[in-house]
CSV table of C-alpha atoms in Angstrom, one decimal:
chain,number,residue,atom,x,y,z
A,46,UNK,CA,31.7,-41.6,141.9
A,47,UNK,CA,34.4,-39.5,142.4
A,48,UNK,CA,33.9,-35.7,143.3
A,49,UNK,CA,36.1,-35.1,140.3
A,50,UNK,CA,34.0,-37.3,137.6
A,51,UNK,CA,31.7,-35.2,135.5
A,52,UNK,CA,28.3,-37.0,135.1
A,53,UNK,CA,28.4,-36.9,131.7
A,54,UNK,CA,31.2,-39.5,131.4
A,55,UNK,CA,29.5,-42.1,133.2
A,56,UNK,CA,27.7,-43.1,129.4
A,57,UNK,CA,29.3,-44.0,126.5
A,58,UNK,CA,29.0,-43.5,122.6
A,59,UNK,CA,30.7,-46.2,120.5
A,60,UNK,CA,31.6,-45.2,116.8
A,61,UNK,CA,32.9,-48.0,114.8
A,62,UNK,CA,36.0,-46.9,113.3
A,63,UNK,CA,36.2,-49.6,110.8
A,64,UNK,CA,39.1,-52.6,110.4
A,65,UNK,CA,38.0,-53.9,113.5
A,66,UNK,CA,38.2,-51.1,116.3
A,67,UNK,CA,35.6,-48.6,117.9
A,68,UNK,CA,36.5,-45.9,119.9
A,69,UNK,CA,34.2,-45.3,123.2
A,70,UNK,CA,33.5,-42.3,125.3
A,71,UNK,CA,32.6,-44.8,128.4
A,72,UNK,CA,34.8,-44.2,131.3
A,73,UNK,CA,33.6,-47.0,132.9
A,74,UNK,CA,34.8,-49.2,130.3
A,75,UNK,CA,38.8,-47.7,130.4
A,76,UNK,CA,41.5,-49.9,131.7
A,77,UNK,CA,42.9,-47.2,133.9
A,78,UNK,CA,46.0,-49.7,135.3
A,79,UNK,CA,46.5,-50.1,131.2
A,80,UNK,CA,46.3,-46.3,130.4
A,81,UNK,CA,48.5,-45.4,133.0
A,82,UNK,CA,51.1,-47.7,132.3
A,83,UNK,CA,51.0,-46.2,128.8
A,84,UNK,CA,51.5,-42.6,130.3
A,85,UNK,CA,54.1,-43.2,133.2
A,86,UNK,CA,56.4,-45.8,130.9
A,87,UNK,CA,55.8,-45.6,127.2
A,88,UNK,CA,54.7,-41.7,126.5
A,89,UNK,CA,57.6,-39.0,126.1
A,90,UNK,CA,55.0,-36.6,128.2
A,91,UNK,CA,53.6,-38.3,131.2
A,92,UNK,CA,56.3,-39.9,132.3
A,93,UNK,CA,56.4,-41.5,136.2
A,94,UNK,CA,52.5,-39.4,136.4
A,95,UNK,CA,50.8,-41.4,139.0
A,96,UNK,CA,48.0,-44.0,138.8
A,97,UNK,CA,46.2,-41.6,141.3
A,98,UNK,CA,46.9,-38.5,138.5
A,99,UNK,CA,46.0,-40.7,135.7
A,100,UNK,CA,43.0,-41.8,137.5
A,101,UNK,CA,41.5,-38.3,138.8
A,102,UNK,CA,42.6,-36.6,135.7
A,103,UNK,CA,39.9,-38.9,133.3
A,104,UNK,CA,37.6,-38.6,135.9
A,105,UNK,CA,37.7,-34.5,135.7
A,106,UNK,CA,37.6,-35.0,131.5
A,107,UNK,CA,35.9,-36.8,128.3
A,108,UNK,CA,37.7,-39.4,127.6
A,109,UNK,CA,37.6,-41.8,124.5
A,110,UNK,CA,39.3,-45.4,124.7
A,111,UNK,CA,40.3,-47.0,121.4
A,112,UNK,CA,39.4,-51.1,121.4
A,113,UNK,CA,39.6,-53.6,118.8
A,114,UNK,CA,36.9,-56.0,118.2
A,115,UNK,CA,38.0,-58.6,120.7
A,116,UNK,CA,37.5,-55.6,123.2
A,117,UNK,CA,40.9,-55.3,124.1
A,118,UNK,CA,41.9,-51.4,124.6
A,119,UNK,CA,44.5,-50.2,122.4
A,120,UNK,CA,44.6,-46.5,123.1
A,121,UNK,CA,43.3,-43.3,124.6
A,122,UNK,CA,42.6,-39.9,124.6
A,123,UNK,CA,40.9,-37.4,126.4
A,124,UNK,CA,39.6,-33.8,126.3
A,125,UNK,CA,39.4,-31.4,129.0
A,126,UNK,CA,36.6,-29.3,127.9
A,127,UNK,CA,33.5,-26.9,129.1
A,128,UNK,CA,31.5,-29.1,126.9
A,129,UNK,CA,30.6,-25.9,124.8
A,130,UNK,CA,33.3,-23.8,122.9
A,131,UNK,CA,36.6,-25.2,123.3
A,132,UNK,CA,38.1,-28.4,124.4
A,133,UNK,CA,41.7,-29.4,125.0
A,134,UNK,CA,43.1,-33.0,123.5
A,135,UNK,CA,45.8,-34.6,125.7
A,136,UNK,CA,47.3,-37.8,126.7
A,137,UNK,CA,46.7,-39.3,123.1
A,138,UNK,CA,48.0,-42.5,123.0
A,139,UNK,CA,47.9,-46.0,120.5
A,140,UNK,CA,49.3,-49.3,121.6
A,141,UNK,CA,52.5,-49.6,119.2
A,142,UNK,CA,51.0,-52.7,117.8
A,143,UNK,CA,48.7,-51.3,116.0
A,144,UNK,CA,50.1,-48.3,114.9
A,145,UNK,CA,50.2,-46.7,111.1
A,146,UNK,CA,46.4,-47.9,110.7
A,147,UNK,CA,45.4,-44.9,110.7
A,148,UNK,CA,43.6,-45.0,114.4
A,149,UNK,CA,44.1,-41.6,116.0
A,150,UNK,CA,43.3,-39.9,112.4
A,151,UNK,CA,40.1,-41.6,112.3
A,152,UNK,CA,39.2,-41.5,115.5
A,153,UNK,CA,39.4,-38.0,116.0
A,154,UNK,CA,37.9,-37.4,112.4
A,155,UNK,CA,35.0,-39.8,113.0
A,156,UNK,CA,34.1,-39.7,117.1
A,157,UNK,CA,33.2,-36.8,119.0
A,158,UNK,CA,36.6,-35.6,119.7
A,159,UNK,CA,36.1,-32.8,117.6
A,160,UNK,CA,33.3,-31.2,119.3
A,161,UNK,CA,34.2,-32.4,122.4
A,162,UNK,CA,30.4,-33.0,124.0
């Protein structure tokens, strides 16, 4: 494990979102390579960020992977948070395939996004 992975990552909680997808809190289930490519080419944000600064920031944060039901991930997000008052949600990102469903509404409405824990 990293020095920078919080232990608390290491388990996951899937929420079924519905119409096929469920987000997951399981780091261990991201596609890192996929999520960075997503930053460094496709994001207005994050643009040329490193593999290595993708990689150690979700290590240092929650993070919640988006997948539809044949597993495949189709976004991410992740909070950087002291796991008590406040949390901060960054790098959100859906696969432009299945955009307008309605994915990042509901899964920050129906995960534990919001209270960041």
């Amino acid at each position: 494990m990293s020095k920078h992975r919080k232990e608390e990552t290491t388990s996951g909680t899937e929420i079924d979102l519905g119409s096929g997808f469920v987000v997951d809190t399981d780091r261990d289930r991201l596609d890192i390579d996929q999520v960075h490519r997503w930053l460094s080419k496709d994001s207005e944000w994050a643009k040329d960020r490193t593999l290595e600064t993708v990689s150690m920031a979700a290590d240092a944060s929650l993070n919640f992977g988006v997948y539809s039901d044949d597993g495949q991930q189709v976004g991410y997000a992740r909070v950087v948070t002291d796991g008590v008052t406040c949390g901060w949600l960054c790098d959100a990102f859906i696969e432009p395939a299945v955009r307008d469903r309605g994915l990042g509404k509901t899964s920050r409405r129906r995960s534990s996004i919001r209270s960041h824990r």
